[in-house]
Coordinates of C-alpha atoms and ligand atoms in Angstrom, one line a residue:
X94 CA 8.3 2.6 -17.6
X95 CA 6.6 0.3 -20.2
X96 CA 2.9 -0.3 -19.7
X97 CA 2.2 -3.8 -18.9
X98 CA -0.4 -5.5 -21.3
X99 CA -3.3 -7.1 -19.6
X100 CA -1.8 -10.6 -20.6
X101 CA 1.3 -10.0 -18.7
X102 CA -0.7 -8.7 -16.0
X103 CA -2.9 -11.9 -15.7
X104 CA 0.2 -14.3 -15.6
X105 CA 1.8 -11.8 -12.9
X106 CA -1.5 -12.3 -10.9
X107 CA -1.6 -16.0 -11.3
X108 CA 1.8 -16.4 -10.1
X109 CA 0.4 -15.5 -6.6
X110 CA -1.6 -18.9 -6.6
X111 CA 1.6 -20.8 -6.4
X112 CA 1.8 -21.3 -2.5
X113 CA -1.9 -22.5 -2.6
X114 CA -1.6 -25.5 -5.1
X115 CA -3.5 -27.7 -2.7
X116 CA -6.1 -25.5 -1.9
X117 CA -6.5 -24.6 -5.6
X118 CA -6.7 -28.4 -6.3
X119 CA -9.7 -28.7 -4.1
X120 CA -11.2 -25.6 -5.5
X121 CA -10.7 -27.2 -9.1
X122 CA -12.2 -30.5 -8.0
X123 CA -15.2 -28.4 -6.2
X124 CA -15.7 -26.6 -9.5
X125 CA -15.9 -29.8 -11.5
X126 CA -18.4 -31.3 -9.1
X127 CA -20.4 -27.9 -9.7
X128 CA -20.3 -28.3 -13.4
X129 CA -21.6 -31.9 -13.2
X130 CA -24.3 -31.0 -10.7
X131 CA -25.3 -28.2 -13.0
X132 CA -25.6 -30.8 -15.8
X133 CA -27.9 -32.9 -13.7
X134 CA -30.3 -30.0 -12.5
X135 CA -33.0 -30.0 -15.4
X136 CA -33.1 -33.8 -15.7
X137 CA -35.9 -34.2 -13.0
X138 CA -37.9 -31.6 -14.6
X139 CA -37.6 -33.4 -18.2
X140 CA -38.4 -36.8 -16.4
X141 CA -41.7 -35.2 -15.1
X142 CA -42.7 -33.4 -18.2
X143 CA -41.8 -36.2 -20.6
X144 CA -42.5 -39.4 -18.7
X145 CA -44.6 -38.7 -15.8
X146 CA -47.1 -36.2 -17.5
X147 CA -46.1 -37.2 -21.2
X148 CA -45.8 -40.7 -22.9
X149 CA -42.5 -40.2 -24.4
X150 CA -40.0 -42.9 -24.8
X151 CA -36.9 -42.6 -22.8
X152 CA -34.3 -40.9 -25.0
X153 CA -30.9 -38.8 -24.2
X154 CA -27.7 -39.6 -22.8
X155 CA -29.2 -41.5 -19.8
X156 CA -32.1 -43.2 -21.7
X157 CA -31.2 -46.9 -20.6
X158 CA -31.4 -45.9 -17.0
X159 CA -34.4 -43.8 -17.5
X160 CA -36.2 -46.8 -19.4
X161 CA -35.3 -49.1 -16.6
X162 CA -37.1 -46.7 -14.1
X163 CA -40.1 -46.0 -16.4
X164 CA -40.6 -49.9 -16.9
X165 CA -40.4 -50.5 -13.1
X166 CA -42.8 -47.7 -11.9
X167 CA -45.1 -48.9 -14.8
X168 CA -48.2 -46.8 -15.4
X169 CA -48.3 -45.1 -11.7
X170 CA -47.9 -41.7 -12.8
X171 CA -48.0 -40.1 -9.3
X172 CA -45.2 -42.4 -8.1
X173 CA -43.2 -41.0 -11.2
X174 CA -44.1 -37.5 -10.3
X175 CA -43.2 -37.8 -6.8
X176 CA -39.9 -39.5 -7.9
X177 CA -39.2 -36.6 -10.2
X178 CA -39.8 -34.1 -7.3
X179 CA -37.6 -35.9 -4.8
X180 CA -34.9 -36.0 -7.5
X181 CA -35.4 -32.3 -8.0
X182 CA -34.9 -31.4 -4.4
X183 CA -31.9 -33.8 -3.8
X184 CA -30.2 -32.2 -7.0
X185 CA -30.9 -28.5 -6.1
X186 CA -30.0 -29.1 -2.4
X187 CA -26.9 -31.0 -3.3
X188 CA -26.0 -28.2 -5.9
X189 CA -26.5 -25.5 -3.2
X190 CA -24.3 -27.1 -0.7
X191 CA -21.5 -27.6 -3.4
X192 CA -21.6 -24.1 -4.2
X193 CA -21.4 -23.0 -0.6
X194 CA -18.2 -25.2 -0.3
X195 CA -16.9 -23.9 -3.5
X196 CA -17.4 -20.3 -2.3
X197 CA -15.7 -20.7 0.8
X198 CA -12.7 -22.3 -0.6
X199 CA -12.5 -19.4 -3.3
X200 CA -12.7 -16.8 -0.5
X201 CA -10.1 -18.7 1.8
X202 CA -7.7 -18.6 -1.1
X203 CA -8.8 -15.1 -2.5
X204 CA -8.4 -13.3 0.8
X205 CA -4.9 -14.9 1.3
X206 CA -3.9 -13.5 -2.2
X207 CA -4.9 -10.2 -1.5
X208 CA -3.0 -10.3 2.0
X209 CA 0.3 -11.6 0.4
X210 CA 0.1 -8.8 -2.2
X211 CA -0.7 -6.2 0.2
X212 CA 2.4 -7.6 2.6
X213 CA 4.4 -7.3 -0.7
X214 CA 3.5 -3.7 -1.5
X215 CA 3.9 -2.6 2.2
X216 CA 7.7 -4.1 2.4
X217 CA 8.4 -2.8 -1.1
X218 CA 7.0 0.7 -0.6
X219 CA 8.8 0.9 2.9
X220 CA 12.1 0.2 1.0
X221 CA 11.6 3.0 -1.5
X222 CA 13.4 6.3 -0.9
X223 CA 12.6 9.2 1.2
X224 CA 12.5 11.2 -2.2
X225 CA 9.9 8.6 -3.6
X226 CA 7.3 8.9 -0.7
X227 CA 7.9 12.8 -0.4
X228 CA 7.0 13.1 -4.1
X229 CA 4.0 10.7 -4.1
X230 CA 2.2 11.7 -0.8
X231 CA 1.0 9.4 1.9
X232 CA -2.6 9.4 0.7
X233 CA -1.9 7.7 -2.7
X234 CA 0.2 5.1 -0.8
X235 CA -2.3 4.2 1.5
X236 CA -4.8 4.1 -1.5
X237 CA -2.6 1.9 -3.3
X238 CA -2.0 -0.5 -0.6
X239 CA -5.7 -0.6 0.5
X240 CA -7.3 -0.7 -2.9
X241 CA -5.2 -2.0 -5.6
X242 CA -4.3 -5.2 -3.8
X243 CA -7.6 -6.7 -4.6
X244 CA -6.6 -6.9 -8.1
X245 CA -4.8 -9.9 -7.5
X246 CA -7.9 -11.9 -6.4
X247 CA -10.3 -10.5 -8.9
X248 CA -7.9 -11.3 -11.8
X249 CA -7.4 -15.0 -10.8
X250 CA -10.2 -16.4 -8.9
X251 CA -12.8 -13.6 -9.4
X252 CA -11.9 -13.3 -13.1
X253 CA -10.4 -16.2 -14.7
X254 CA -11.9 -19.0 -12.7
X255 CA -15.5 -18.2 -13.6
X256 CA -14.8 -17.7 -16.9
X257 CA -12.9 -20.8 -17.3
X258 CA -15.7 -22.8 -15.3
X259 CA -18.5 -21.1 -17.8
X260 CA -16.4 -22.3 -20.6
X261 CA -16.1 -25.8 -19.2
X262 CA -19.9 -25.9 -18.4
X263 CA -20.7 -24.7 -22.1
X264 CA -18.4 -27.6 -23.5
X265 CA -20.0 -30.4 -21.3
X266 CA -23.4 -29.1 -21.9
X267 CA -22.7 -28.9 -25.5
X268 CA -21.6 -32.7 -25.7
X269 CA -24.9 -33.6 -23.7
X270 CA -27.0 -31.4 -26.2
X271 CA -25.4 -33.1 -29.2
X272 CA -26.9 -36.1 -28.1
X273 CA -30.0 -34.7 -28.1
X274 CA -30.2 -32.4 -31.0
X275 CA -27.3 -31.2 -33.0
X276 CA -29.1 -28.2 -34.5
X277 CA -29.9 -26.9 -31.1
X278 CA -26.2 -27.8 -29.7
X279 CA -24.7 -25.8 -32.6
X280 CA -27.1 -23.1 -32.1
X281 CA -26.1 -22.7 -28.5
X282 CA -22.6 -22.3 -29.5
X283 CA -23.5 -19.6 -32.0
X284 CA -23.3 -16.7 -29.3
X285 CA -19.7 -17.4 -28.4
X286 CA -18.0 -15.5 -31.2
X287 CA -20.4 -12.5 -30.5
X288 CA -19.3 -12.6 -26.9
X289 CA -15.6 -12.6 -27.8
X290 CA -16.1 -9.6 -30.0
X291 CA -18.0 -7.7 -27.4
X292 CA -15.3 -8.6 -25.0
X293 CA -12.7 -7.4 -27.2
X294 CA -14.6 -4.2 -27.9
X295 CA -15.0 -2.9 -24.4
X296 CA -12.2 -4.3 -22.4
X297 CA -9.3 -2.0 -23.4
X298 CA -11.5 1.0 -23.1
X299 CA -12.6 0.0 -19.4
X300 CA -9.1 -0.7 -18.4
X301 CA -7.9 2.6 -19.4
X302 CA -10.6 4.5 -18.2
X303 CA -10.7 2.9 -14.8
X304 CA -7.0 3.5 -14.7
X305 CA -7.6 7.2 -14.9
X306 CA -10.3 7.0 -12.3
X307 CA -8.0 5.3 -10.0
X308 CA -5.5 7.8 -10.2
X309 CA -7.9 10.5 -9.7
X310 CA -9.4 8.8 -6.6
X311 CA -6.0 8.3 -5.1
X312 CA -5.6 12.1 -5.5
X313 CA -8.7 12.8 -3.7
X314 CA -7.6 10.6 -0.8
X315 CA -4.3 12.5 -0.8
X316 CA -6.4 15.6 -0.3
X317 CA -8.2 14.1 2.5
X318 CA -5.1 13.2 4.1
X319 CA -3.3 16.6 3.8
X320 CA -6.3 18.3 5.1
X321 CA -7.0 16.1 8.3
X322 CA -3.4 16.0 9.1
X323 CA -3.0 19.6 8.9
X324 CA -6.5 20.2 10.4
X325 CA -4.8 22.6 13.0
X326 CA -3.5 24.9 10.1
X327 CA -6.8 24.7 8.1
X328 CA -8.9 25.9 11.2
X329 CA -6.2 28.4 12.2
X330 CA -6.6 30.1 8.9
X331 CA -10.2 29.5 8.6
X332 CA -9.6 27.6 5.3
X333 CA -12.3 25.1 5.5
X334 CA -14.3 26.7 2.7
X335 CA -11.2 26.8 0.4
X336 CA -10.5 22.9 1.2
X337 CA -14.2 22.5 0.3
X338 CA -13.9 24.1 -2.9
X339 CA -10.6 22.3 -3.7
X340 CA -12.4 18.9 -2.7
X341 CA -15.4 19.9 -4.8
X342 CA -13.1 20.7 -7.9
X343 CA -11.1 17.5 -7.6
X344 CA -14.1 15.5 -6.7
X345 CA -16.2 16.7 -9.8
X346 CA -13.4 15.6 -12.2
X347 CA -13.5 12.2 -10.4
X348 CA -17.2 11.9 -10.4
X349 CA -17.2 12.8 -14.1
X350 CA -14.7 10.0 -15.0
X351 CA -16.5 7.6 -12.8
X352 CA -19.7 8.1 -14.3
X353 CA -18.4 7.8 -17.9
X354 CA -16.9 4.5 -16.6
X355 CA -20.3 3.3 -15.4
X356 CA -21.7 4.1 -18.6
X357 CA -19.0 1.8 -20.5
X358 CA -19.6 -1.0 -17.9
X359 CA -23.4 -0.8 -18.5
X360 CA -23.2 -0.7 -22.1
X361 CA -20.9 -3.7 -21.8
X362 CA -23.3 -5.5 -19.7
X363 CA -26.3 -4.6 -21.9
X364 CA -24.2 -6.0 -25.1
X365 CA -23.7 -9.2 -23.4
X366 CA -27.7 -9.4 -22.5
X367 CA -28.5 -8.6 -26.2
X368 CA -26.1 -11.5 -27.4
X369 CA -27.4 -14.0 -25.0
X370 CA -31.2 -13.1 -25.4
X371 CA -30.8 -13.3 -29.0
X372 CA -29.2 -16.9 -28.6
X373 CA -31.9 -18.0 -26.3
X374 CA -34.7 -16.9 -28.6
X375 CA -33.0 -18.6 -31.4
X376 CA -32.7 -21.9 -29.7
X377 CA -36.4 -21.3 -28.5
X378 CA -37.6 -21.1 -31.9
X379 CA -35.3 -24.0 -33.5
X380 CA -35.8 -26.2 -30.5
X381 CA -39.7 -25.2 -30.5
X382 CA -39.7 -26.1 -34.4
X383 CA -38.0 -29.4 -33.5
X384 CA -40.6 -30.2 -30.8
X385 CA -43.2 -29.5 -33.2
X386 CA -41.7 -31.7 -35.8
X387 CA -41.4 -34.3 -33.2
X388 CA -37.7 -34.5 -33.4
X389 CA -37.3 -33.5 -29.9
X390 CA -39.5 -33.8 -26.7
X391 CA -40.5 -30.8 -24.5
X392 CA -38.3 -32.1 -21.9
X393 CA -35.6 -32.0 -24.1
X394 CA -36.2 -28.3 -25.1
X395 CA -36.4 -27.6 -21.2
X396 CA -33.3 -29.3 -20.6
X397 CA -31.7 -27.1 -23.4
X398 CA -33.0 -24.0 -22.3
X399 CA -31.9 -24.7 -18.7
X400 CA -28.5 -25.0 -19.9
X401 CA -28.3 -22.1 -21.9
X402 CA -29.5 -20.2 -18.9
X403 CA -26.8 -21.7 -16.7
X404 CA -24.1 -20.7 -19.2
X405 CA -25.4 -17.3 -19.9
X406 CA -26.6 -16.5 -16.3
X407 CA -23.1 -16.4 -15.1
X408 CA -21.9 -14.5 -18.1
X409 CA -24.3 -11.9 -17.7
X410 CA -23.7 -11.6 -13.8
X411 CA -19.9 -11.7 -14.7
X412 CA -20.2 -8.8 -17.2
X413 CA -21.4 -6.7 -14.2
X414 CA -18.5 -7.7 -12.4
X415 CA -16.2 -7.5 -15.4
X416 CA -16.1 -4.1 -15.1
X417 CA -14.4 -4.9 -11.9
X418 CA -12.1 -7.2 -13.3
X419 CA -11.0 -4.8 -16.0
X420 CA -10.6 -2.2 -13.3
X421 CA -8.4 -4.8 -11.5
X422 CA -6.1 -4.9 -14.6
X423 CA -5.8 -1.3 -14.2
X424 CA -4.9 -1.9 -10.5
X425 CA -2.5 -4.4 -11.4
X426 CA -0.6 -2.4 -13.6
X427 CA -0.3 0.2 -11.0
X428 CA 0.9 -2.4 -8.5
X429 CA 3.2 -3.8 -10.8
X430 CA 4.8 -0.6 -11.8
X431 CA 5.3 0.1 -7.8
X432 CA 7.0 -3.4 -7.5
X433 CA 9.2 -2.8 -10.5
X434 CA 10.2 0.6 -9.0
X435 CA 14.1 0.1 -7.9
X436 CA 14.6 1.3 -4.7
X437 CA 16.7 4.2 -5.3
X438 CA 19.3 3.8 -2.7
X439 CA 20.8 0.2 -3.0
X440 CA 23.5 -1.4 -1.3
X441 CA 26.6 -1.2 -3.8
X442 CA 27.9 -4.5 -4.7
X443 CA 30.4 -5.8 -1.9
X444 CA 28.9 -3.3 0.6
X445 CA 30.0 -4.1 4.3
X446 CA 28.4 -4.2 7.6
X447 CA 28.9 -1.1 9.3
X448 CA 29.5 -2.9 13.0
X449 CA 30.2 -0.6 15.7
X450 CA 31.2 2.6 14.1
X451 CA 33.7 5.1 16.0
X452 CA 31.9 8.2 14.5
X453 CA 34.6 9.7 12.4
X454 CA 32.8 11.8 9.9
X455 CA 34.1 13.5 7.0
X456 CA 32.8 15.4 4.0
X457 CA 34.9 15.7 1.1
X458 CA 33.8 18.3 -1.5
X459 CA 30.2 17.3 -1.4
X460 CA 27.8 18.7 -4.0
X461 CA 24.1 18.1 -3.5
X462 CA 20.7 19.3 -5.0
X463 CA 17.1 17.9 -5.0
X464 CA 15.1 17.0 -8.1
X465 CA 14.9 20.8 -9.3
X466 CA 18.5 20.9 -9.6
X467 CA 19.1 24.3 -8.0
X468 CA 22.4 23.8 -5.8
X469 CA 21.6 23.1 -2.0
X470 CA 25.2 22.0 -1.0
X471 CA 28.5 23.2 -2.9
X472 CA 31.8 21.9 -2.3
X473 CA 31.2 21.2 1.4
X474 CA 34.1 19.7 3.3
X475 CA 34.8 19.4 7.0
X476 CA 35.9 16.7 9.5
X477 CA 34.3 15.8 12.7
X478 CA 36.4 13.3 15.0
X479 CA 34.9 10.7 17.2
X480 CA 33.7 12.5 20.4
X481 CA 33.3 15.9 18.9
X482 CA 30.4 18.0 19.1
X483 CA 29.9 19.9 15.8
X484 CA 27.4 22.7 15.8
X485 CA 25.9 23.7 12.5
X486 CA 24.6 27.1 12.2
X487 CA 23.2 29.1 9.3
X488 CA 20.1 31.1 8.1
X489 CA 17.0 29.3 7.3
X490 CA 17.5 27.5 4.0
X491 CA 21.1 27.4 4.0
X492 CA 21.1 23.7 3.8
X493 CA 21.8 22.5 7.4
X494 CA 19.2 19.7 7.3
X495 CA 20.0 18.7 3.7
X496 CA 23.6 18.3 4.9
X497 CA 22.9 16.2 8.1
X498 CA 20.6 14.1 5.7
X499 CA 23.4 12.8 3.7
X500 CA 25.0 11.0 6.6
X501 CA 22.4 8.3 7.0
X502 CA 22.0 8.5 3.3
X503 CA 18.5 9.7 3.1
X504 CA 19.9 11.1 0.1
X505 CA 23.0 10.5 -2.0
X506 CA 25.7 13.1 -2.8
X507 CA 25.9 14.5 -6.3
X508 CA 29.6 14.6 -6.3
X509 CA 32.1 14.1 -3.7
X510 CA 32.0 11.9 -0.8
X511 CA 30.6 11.5 2.8
X512 CA 33.0 9.2 4.7
X513 CA 32.3 7.7 8.0
X514 CA 35.2 5.9 9.6
X515 CA 37.1 6.0 6.6
X516 CA 34.6 4.5 4.2
X517 CA 32.2 6.1 1.7
X518 CA 28.7 5.8 3.2
X519 CA 27.4 4.1 0.1
X520 CA 30.0 1.2 0.9
X521 CA 27.9 0.3 4.0
X522 CA 25.0 -1.8 4.1
X523 CA 22.4 1.0 4.5
X524 CA 20.6 -0.8 7.3
X525 CA 23.8 -1.3 9.4
X526 CA 24.9 2.2 8.7
X527 CA 21.7 3.5 9.9
X528 CA 21.7 1.4 12.9
X529 CA 24.8 3.6 14.1
X530 CA 23.2 6.8 13.8
X531 CA 20.8 8.3 16.2
X532 CA 18.6 11.1 14.8
X533 CA 16.3 13.6 16.3
X534 CA 14.3 15.2 13.4
X535 CA 13.4 18.8 13.1
X536 CA 9.5 17.6 13.3
X537 CA 9.1 15.2 16.1
X538 CA 7.2 12.3 15.1
X539 CA 5.2 9.9 17.5
X540 CA 3.3 6.9 16.8
X541 CA 0.0 5.7 18.5
X542 CA 1.0 3.8 21.4
X543 CA 2.3 4.3 25.1
X544 CA 4.9 6.9 25.8
X545 CA 7.3 4.0 26.6
X546 CA 6.7 2.4 23.2
X547 CA 7.4 5.7 21.4
X548 CA 10.9 6.0 23.3
X549 CA 11.8 2.2 22.8
X550 CA 11.3 2.7 19.1
X551 CA 14.8 3.8 19.3
X552 CA 15.8 0.3 20.5
X553 CA 13.2 -2.3 20.4
X554 CA 14.7 -4.6 23.0
X555 CA 15.7 -1.9 25.6
X556 CA 14.6 -2.7 29.1
X557 CA 12.4 -0.5 31.2
X558 CA 15.2 0.9 33.2
X559 CA 17.1 2.0 29.9
X560 CA 13.8 3.6 28.9
X561 CA 13.5 5.5 31.9
X562 CA 17.3 6.4 31.8
X563 CA 17.0 7.7 28.4
X564 CA 13.9 9.7 29.4
X565 CA 15.8 11.3 32.2
X566 CA 18.6 12.3 30.1
X567 CA 16.1 14.1 27.6
X568 CA 14.6 15.9 30.8
X569 CA 11.3 14.0 29.9
X570 CA 11.1 11.8 33.2
X571 CA 9.4 14.4 35.2
X572 CA 6.6 15.3 32.9
X573 CA 6.1 11.7 31.9
X574 CA 5.6 10.8 35.6
X575 CA 3.3 13.8 36.1
X576 CA 0.8 11.9 33.6
X577 CA -1.7 9.8 35.2
X578 CA -0.4 6.6 33.7
X579 CA 3.2 7.6 33.4
X580 CA 5.2 5.7 31.0
X581 CA 2.0 3.9 30.0
X582 CA 0.2 6.9 28.9
X583 CA -1.2 6.4 25.7
X584 CA -0.6 8.7 22.7
X585 CA -2.7 8.9 19.6
X586 CA -5.7 6.7 19.0
X587 CA -9.3 7.2 20.7
X588 CA -7.8 7.1 24.2
X589 CA -4.6 8.8 23.7
X590 CA -3.5 12.3 25.1
X591 CA -1.9 15.2 23.1
X592 CA 1.3 16.4 24.1
X593 CA 2.8 19.8 23.9
X594 CA 5.6 20.5 21.2
X595 CA 8.2 20.4 23.8
X596 CA 7.0 17.3 25.4
X597 CA 7.2 15.7 22.0
X598 CA 10.5 16.9 21.4
X599 CA 11.7 15.7 24.5
X600 CA 10.3 12.2 23.7
X601 CA 11.9 12.2 20.4
X602 CA 15.2 13.1 22.0
X603 CA 14.9 10.3 24.4
X604 CA 14.2 7.9 21.8
X605 CA 17.4 9.0 19.8
X606 CA 19.3 8.7 23.2
X607 CA 18.0 5.2 23.7
X608 CA 19.6 4.1 20.5
X609 CA 22.8 4.8 21.8
X610 CA 24.6 5.2 18.4
X611 CA 28.0 6.6 17.9
X612 CA 26.8 9.2 15.9
X613 CA 24.1 11.5 17.1
X614 CA 22.3 14.0 14.8
X615 CA 20.1 16.5 16.3
X616 CA 18.2 18.9 14.2
X617 CA 17.2 21.9 16.1
X618 CA 16.4 19.4 18.9
X619 CA 15.3 21.9 21.4
X620 CA 13.5 24.4 19.4
X621 CA 10.3 24.1 21.3
X622 CA 11.9 23.9 24.7
X623 CA 12.5 26.5 27.4
X624 CA 16.0 27.6 28.1
X625 CA 16.0 25.5 31.5
X626 CA 14.9 22.2 29.8
X627 CA 17.3 22.8 27.0
X628 CA 20.1 23.5 29.6
X629 CA 19.4 20.2 31.4
X630 CA 19.3 18.2 28.3
X631 CA 22.6 19.5 27.4
X632 CA 24.1 19.1 30.6
X633 CA 23.2 15.4 30.4
X634 CA 24.4 15.1 26.8
X635 CA 27.8 16.6 27.7
X636 CA 28.2 13.2 29.4
X637 CA 26.8 11.1 26.8
X638 CA 28.7 13.0 24.1
X639 CA 32.1 11.8 25.2
X640 CA 31.8 8.6 23.3
X641 CA 29.8 9.8 20.5
X642 CA 30.0 12.4 17.5
X643 CA 27.4 14.9 17.6
X644 CA 26.2 17.1 14.9
X645 CA 23.6 19.6 16.4
X646 CA 21.8 22.1 14.2
X647 CA 21.9 24.9 17.0
X648 CA 19.2 27.1 18.0
X649 CA 20.7 28.4 21.0
X650 CA 24.0 30.5 21.6
X651 CA 24.6 28.2 24.9
X652 CA 24.6 25.1 22.5
X653 CA 26.9 26.8 20.0
X654 CA 29.4 28.3 22.4
X655 CA 30.4 24.7 24.0
X656 CA 30.7 23.1 20.4
X657 CA 34.2 21.8 19.7
X658 CA 33.8 23.1 15.9
X659 CA 31.1 25.3 14.5
X660 CA 30.2 25.3 10.9
X661 CA 28.8 28.4 9.7
X662 CA 26.8 27.4 6.6
X663 CA 25.6 30.0 4.1
X664 CA 23.8 29.4 0.9
X665 CA 25.2 25.7 0.7
X666 CA 28.7 26.8 1.3
X667 CA 30.7 26.4 4.5
X668 CA 32.0 30.0 4.8
X669 CA 33.9 29.4 8.1
X670 CA 34.8 26.8 10.7
X671 CA 36.2 27.0 14.0
X672 CA 35.4 27.6 17.7
X673 CA 32.9 30.2 18.9
X674 CA 35.6 33.1 19.7
X675 CA 37.1 32.6 16.4
X676 CA 34.2 32.8 14.5
X677 CA 32.8 35.9 16.4
X678 CA 35.9 37.7 15.2
X679 CA 36.0 36.5 11.7
X680 CA 32.5 36.0 10.4
X681 CA 30.2 38.8 10.3
X682 CA 27.1 36.8 9.4
X683 CA 28.1 34.5 12.6
X684 CA 28.1 37.4 14.8
X685 CA 24.9 38.7 13.6
X686 CA 23.4 35.1 14.0
X687 CA 24.9 34.8 17.6
X688 CA 23.2 38.3 18.5
X689 CA 19.8 36.8 17.5
X690 CA 20.4 33.6 19.1
X691 CA 21.4 35.4 22.3
X692 CA 17.9 37.0 22.6
X693 CA 16.3 33.7 23.6
X694 CA 18.9 32.8 25.9
X695 CA 20.3 32.7 29.5
X696 CA 23.8 33.2 30.7
X697 CA 26.1 30.0 30.8
X698 CA 26.3 30.3 34.5
X699 CA 22.8 30.3 35.3
X700 CA 22.4 27.3 33.0
X701 CA 24.7 25.5 35.0
X702 CA 22.8 26.4 38.4
X703 CA 19.4 25.6 37.0
X704 CA 20.6 22.5 35.9
X705 CA 22.4 21.5 39.2
X706 CA 19.3 22.5 40.9
X707 CA 17.3 20.4 38.9
X708 CA 19.5 17.3 39.6
X709 CA 19.2 17.9 43.3
Ligands
UTP201 P1 17.2 22.7 4.2 O1 16.2 22.0 4.7 O2 18.5 21.9 4.2 O3 17.7 24.1 4.9 O4 17.0 23.2 2.8 P2 18.0 24.3 6.4 O5 19.1 25.1 6.5 O6 17.6 23.1 7.1 O7 16.8 25.3 6.9 P3 15.9 25.6 8.3 O8 16.6 26.3 9.2 O9 15.4 24.3 8.6 O10 14.8 26.4 7.9 C1 17.8 23.8 1.9 C2 17.5 24.1 0.5 O11 16.7 23.0 -0.1 C3 15.5 23.1 -0.5 C4 15.0 24.3 0.4 O12 14.0 25.0 -0.3 C5 16.1 25.0 0.7 O13 16.2 26.1 -0.3 N1 14.8 21.6 -0.2 C6 14.9 21.1 0.9 C7 14.4 21.2 -1.4 O14 14.4 21.6 -2.7 N2 13.6 19.8 -1.2 C8 13.6 19.2 0.0 O15 13.2 18.2 0.2 C9 14.3 20.0 1.0
MG202 MG1 16.3 22.4 8.7

C-alpha cells in the first residue's frame, strides 16, 4: 500500500469537519473575536505608561480616540491611571471569557470528530475478513480504534486551527505594528522563515519515528491481551516469569524508541524557543534604540513585546504539542490504511438475497488452503440434501473445521465450487447467506450479559418463550434454572459468574437452535458434554433436523451412527462416504476411529432410555 504523504492525510482529516459546518462557523467567529481581543490587550498598559505616567502625545492606530480621552481627563493623572486599570481588567476578563467559550466549542466539535472516526473504524474493521483479524490480533485492533482515532481531532482543530489563528494574529499585529514603527514590525516577521525551516527539518523525522513507536505499542497491547485472555494457561504452566520476560524485551524496544522520539520532540521545542527568543531580543534591541532615539514611546515598545509574546507563546506551546500533531499524522496513516483495506470477501456484482433456503449443500471439486499455501482441502466433492444429517469424521487436522468454514464463506475456495440451493455461495449476498446458517463453533464464545442475552444473540427479536424452548432443546434449561437468577444470570463482567465448559457449549448450541436456520453446522458441539447430555441434545435435534440440513463434526459414535451420510476425511480428501455400516466394512481408518470414539460412548439403547427419563 502506498504511503500517504502528510498533505493527503490533512485533507482526509479535514473532510471529517464537513457535518459540523455550523459549529465550525461559530468556532471561527470566536477565533476572530479572540484575535481582536488579543490585539486590544496591551493597550491599557500603553495608556498607563505613556499618558497616565508619562506625557507622550497620543499616537498609534487609535490616536484620535486616545487624544479625546486625554483632553477630557485633563491633568487628572490618578483618574487616567484608574481608567487604564479598569480597561485592563475588562479587556483581560473579556478575553478569558472568550477563550473559555472557544475551548468549549472546539472540544464539542473535536470529540464528535473522534467519535465519528471511531465509529467508522469499528464498522469497517468488523467488515474485514476473519483472515485479516486472525492475522492481526485483537490487541492491535483495539489499540487502533482506541488510540489512532484521536488523530482526526489533533490534525484539524488541535493542529491546523491554532496554527492558522497564530498566523492570523501575526498578520493583524503586523498591521498594527506597522503603523507604530515599520522597523519593529518587519523584525517581528523575521522569525517566520526560521520557524518554517525548523518545522520542515523536524516534522518528517517525528512522523516516521512515532509511526514506529505506535506499531510497537500496539504490539505490546497485543501481548497484554494474549496473556490475560489465556491467563489460565499461563498460570497452569507457571509461565508468569516467561511472559514477564517477553514483556520486558518487547517493552524495552518500545521504551527505547519512545525515548528517542521524545528527544526529537524536545529538540524541536528547543529550536522553536531559540528562534523566538532571538526574535524577541532583536525587537527589544531595535525597539529600545528607537525609544532612545525618541522615534517610539515606551508604551509602543510594550505593545510590540506583548504582541510578540502572544504570537510566539502559542507557537512555543504548540511546539510541545506539535510532537502530538506529528504523531497524529502517523495515526492518520494507520487509520487510512485500515479504511482503504478492502474487505476480502465482497458481494459479487449481481449477488442475490438468499431468502429462505432449503439447505441443499453441494461441494464440487473444492480445493482450499490458507495463506501458507499447503493444501488443506483437495478435490472435496459431496452432496447434502435438505433435511439430511451429515457427519464429518477424521483425524485432527484433517480439515473438518476448514471444510465447514467454506459454507458460510468465512473463507473462499481456491478452486471448485461451494453450492447452496443450486447457486454458488459467492453469488449470494454475504449477510443474507449467513442469516440462513446456524453455527456452533468448536470454541464456545459467550458475551458479557445475561444468559438470555447470550442465547438471544442467535435471533435478536426472539421472545422469552422461544429462548426457553431453544435452551430446553439444547439441554440447558435445567442448569440455567438451577442458577439463582435463572435466565437473567449475568455472565462476564464484575458481577458475572463463570460457567463450566459443557454449560458454555450448551448455551452456544441453544443460540444456534434459536436462529432456526435451514442449515445447521455443529463443530464438535458436544465435546465437553457427558454422554447423557449429548444423548438428550441429539434426541431433540432429531426432531429439529427434519426441516434442516445439519453438518455435524462428530465426536461420539452415537452421533455418527445415526447420520444419513458420513464423510470420512483424511488429509484434506474425502476417502469415502456412506452410512455407518458401509464405512465400517470398507474403510480401515473409519473402523479405527469408531473404536476410539466408542470408548467414550454408551450403547444407543441406553441413550434413548436416559433421554426419555429426562423428558419424563
Ligand atoms: P482444521 O482446523 O480444518 O482441522 O485444519 P480439523 O479437522 O478441524 O481438526 P480438529 O479435529 O479440529 O483438530 C486443517 C489444517 O489447516 C491448518 C491446520 O494447521 C491444519 O493442518 N490451518 C487451520 C491453518 O493453516 N490455518 C487456520 O487458520 C486453520
Ligand atoms: Mg476442527
